[in-house]
XYZ file of C-alpha atoms in Angstrom:
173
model
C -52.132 1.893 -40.168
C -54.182 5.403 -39.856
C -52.768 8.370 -38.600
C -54.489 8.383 -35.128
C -52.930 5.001 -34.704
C -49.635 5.508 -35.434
C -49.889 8.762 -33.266
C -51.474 6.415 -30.006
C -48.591 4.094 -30.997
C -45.716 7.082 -31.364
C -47.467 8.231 -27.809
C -47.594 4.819 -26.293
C -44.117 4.388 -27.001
C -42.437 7.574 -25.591
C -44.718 7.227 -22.306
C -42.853 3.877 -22.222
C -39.982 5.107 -22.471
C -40.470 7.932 -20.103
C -41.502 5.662 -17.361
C -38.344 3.470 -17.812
C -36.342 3.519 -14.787
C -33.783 5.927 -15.357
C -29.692 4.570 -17.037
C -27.393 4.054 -14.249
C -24.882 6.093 -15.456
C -27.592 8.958 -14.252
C -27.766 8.319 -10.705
C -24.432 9.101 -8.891
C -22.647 5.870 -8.263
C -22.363 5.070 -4.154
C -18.770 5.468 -2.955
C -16.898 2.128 -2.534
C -17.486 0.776 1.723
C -14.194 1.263 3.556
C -12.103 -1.688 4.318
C -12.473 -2.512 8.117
C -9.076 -3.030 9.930
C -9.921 -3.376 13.643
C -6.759 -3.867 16.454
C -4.657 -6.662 15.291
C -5.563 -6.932 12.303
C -4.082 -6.787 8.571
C -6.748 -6.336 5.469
C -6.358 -4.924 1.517
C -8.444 -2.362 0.020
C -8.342 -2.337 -3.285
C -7.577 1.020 -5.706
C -10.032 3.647 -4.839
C -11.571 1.937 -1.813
C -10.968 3.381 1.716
C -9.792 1.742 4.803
C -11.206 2.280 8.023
C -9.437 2.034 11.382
C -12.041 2.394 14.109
C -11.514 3.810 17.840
C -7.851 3.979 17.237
C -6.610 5.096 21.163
C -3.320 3.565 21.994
C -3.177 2.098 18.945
C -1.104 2.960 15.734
C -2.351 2.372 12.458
C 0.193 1.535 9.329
C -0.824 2.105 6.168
C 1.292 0.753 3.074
C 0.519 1.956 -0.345
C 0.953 0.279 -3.622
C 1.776 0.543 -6.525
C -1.301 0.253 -8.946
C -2.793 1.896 -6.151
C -4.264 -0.480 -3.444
C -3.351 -0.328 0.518
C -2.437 -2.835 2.866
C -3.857 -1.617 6.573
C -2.869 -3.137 9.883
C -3.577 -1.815 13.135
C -1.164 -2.196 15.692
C -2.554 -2.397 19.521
C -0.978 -1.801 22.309
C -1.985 -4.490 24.285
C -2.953 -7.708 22.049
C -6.806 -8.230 21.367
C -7.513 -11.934 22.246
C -6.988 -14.202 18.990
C -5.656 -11.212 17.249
C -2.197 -10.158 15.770
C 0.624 -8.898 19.182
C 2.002 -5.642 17.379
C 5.659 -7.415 16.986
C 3.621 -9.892 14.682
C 1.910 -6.758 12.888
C 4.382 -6.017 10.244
C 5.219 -9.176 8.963
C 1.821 -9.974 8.095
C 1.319 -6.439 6.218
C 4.747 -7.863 4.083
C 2.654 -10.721 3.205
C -0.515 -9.149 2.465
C 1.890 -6.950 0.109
C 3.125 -9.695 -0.951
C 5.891 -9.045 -4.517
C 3.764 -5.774 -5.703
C 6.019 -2.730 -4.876
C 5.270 -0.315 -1.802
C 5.677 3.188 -2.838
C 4.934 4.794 0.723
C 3.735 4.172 4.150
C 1.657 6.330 6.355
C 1.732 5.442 9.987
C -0.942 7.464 12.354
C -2.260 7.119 15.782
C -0.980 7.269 19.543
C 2.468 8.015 18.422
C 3.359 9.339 22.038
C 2.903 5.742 23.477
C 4.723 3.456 21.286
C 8.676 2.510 21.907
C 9.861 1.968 18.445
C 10.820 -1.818 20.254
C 7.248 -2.900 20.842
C 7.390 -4.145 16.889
C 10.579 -6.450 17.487
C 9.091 -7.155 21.121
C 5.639 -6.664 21.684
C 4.376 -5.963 25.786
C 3.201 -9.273 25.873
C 6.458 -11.548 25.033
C 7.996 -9.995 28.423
C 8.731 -12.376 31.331
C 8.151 -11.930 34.693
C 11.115 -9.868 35.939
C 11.980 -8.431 32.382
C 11.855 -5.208 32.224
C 9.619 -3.271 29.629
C 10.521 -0.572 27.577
C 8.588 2.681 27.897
C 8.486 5.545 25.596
C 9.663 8.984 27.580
C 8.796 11.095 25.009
C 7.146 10.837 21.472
C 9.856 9.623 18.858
C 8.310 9.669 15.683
C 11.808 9.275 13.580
C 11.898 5.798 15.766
C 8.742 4.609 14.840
C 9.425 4.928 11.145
C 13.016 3.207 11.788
C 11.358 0.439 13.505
C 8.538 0.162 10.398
C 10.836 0.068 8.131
C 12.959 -2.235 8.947
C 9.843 -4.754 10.276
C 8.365 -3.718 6.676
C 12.059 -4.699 5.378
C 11.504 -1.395 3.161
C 14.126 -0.561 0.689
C 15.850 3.523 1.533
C 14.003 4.980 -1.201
C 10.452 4.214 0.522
C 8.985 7.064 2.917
C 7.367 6.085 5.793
C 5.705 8.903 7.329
C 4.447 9.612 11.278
C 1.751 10.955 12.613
C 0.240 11.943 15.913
C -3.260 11.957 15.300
C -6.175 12.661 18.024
C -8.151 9.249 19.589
C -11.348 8.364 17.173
C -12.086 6.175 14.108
C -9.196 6.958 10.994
C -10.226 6.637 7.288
C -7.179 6.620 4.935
C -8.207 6.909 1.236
């Protein structure tokens, strides 16, 4: 091979090369899509991916973390969503969804000044005509986290925090 072939082939190469589409370790990797949880509802992100709790009003919004570093989400509503989870249903299936792997800590957020601690043993709906309903007179955030607990059947050691957070879409990461 000449010279001036062996240079067209040394340039014909590294203009290949140049024109390869760039590694993708280069290009900044696209953050993991939050994990849904919508009233009623109980869902796992895995480690490192967000979950998103959208328009949370009345609602509250219990987050339980894991070891190893996934979340369980539920959103508790108020008032049950048609063919969704009543919020004294709520917890249970979040134990599930757990499942063996140890909680570390659970975050609880949202319209803490509307929730009776009871509407997770009872929810609104399960009352009878002439029952009377519990209503919360004033925010009672150490309730809450009693009532979590306990539904959660978390042992002392776990923290379950509370949170009065403004209405609008949560993301816990």
């Amino acid at each position: 091979m000449s010279a001036p072939a062996s240079r067209r082939a040394l340039l014909a190469a590294a203009v290949a090369l140049a024109l390869r589409p760039a590694a993708a370790a280069a290009a900044p990797a696209a953050p993991p899509a939050p994990v849904r949880v919508t009233e009623g509802q109980v869902a796992e992100a895995a480690p490192g991916r967000p979950i998103l709790y959208p328009s949370v009003t009345s609602c509250l919004t219990i987050t339980l973390r894991l070891c190893g570093g996934a979340k369980v989400g539920a959103h508790a509503s108020l008032f049950q969503v048609p063919g969704e989870l009543r919020s004294d249903r709520i917890l249970a299936a979040a134990r599930r969804v757990a499942g063996s792997r140890r909680i570390t800590a659970v975050e609880v957020r949202g319209a803490v000044g509307a929730w009776h601690p009871g509407y997770f043993t009872k929810a609104i709906e399960a009352y009878g005509e002439g029952e009377v309903v519990p209503y919360p007179t004033h925010p009672d955030p150490d309730g809450l986290a009693r009532a979590v607990a306990a539904g959660l059947e978390l042992p002392a050691r776990v923290k379950v925090t509370v949170q009065d957070v403004p209405d609008g879409d949560q993301t816990v990461r």
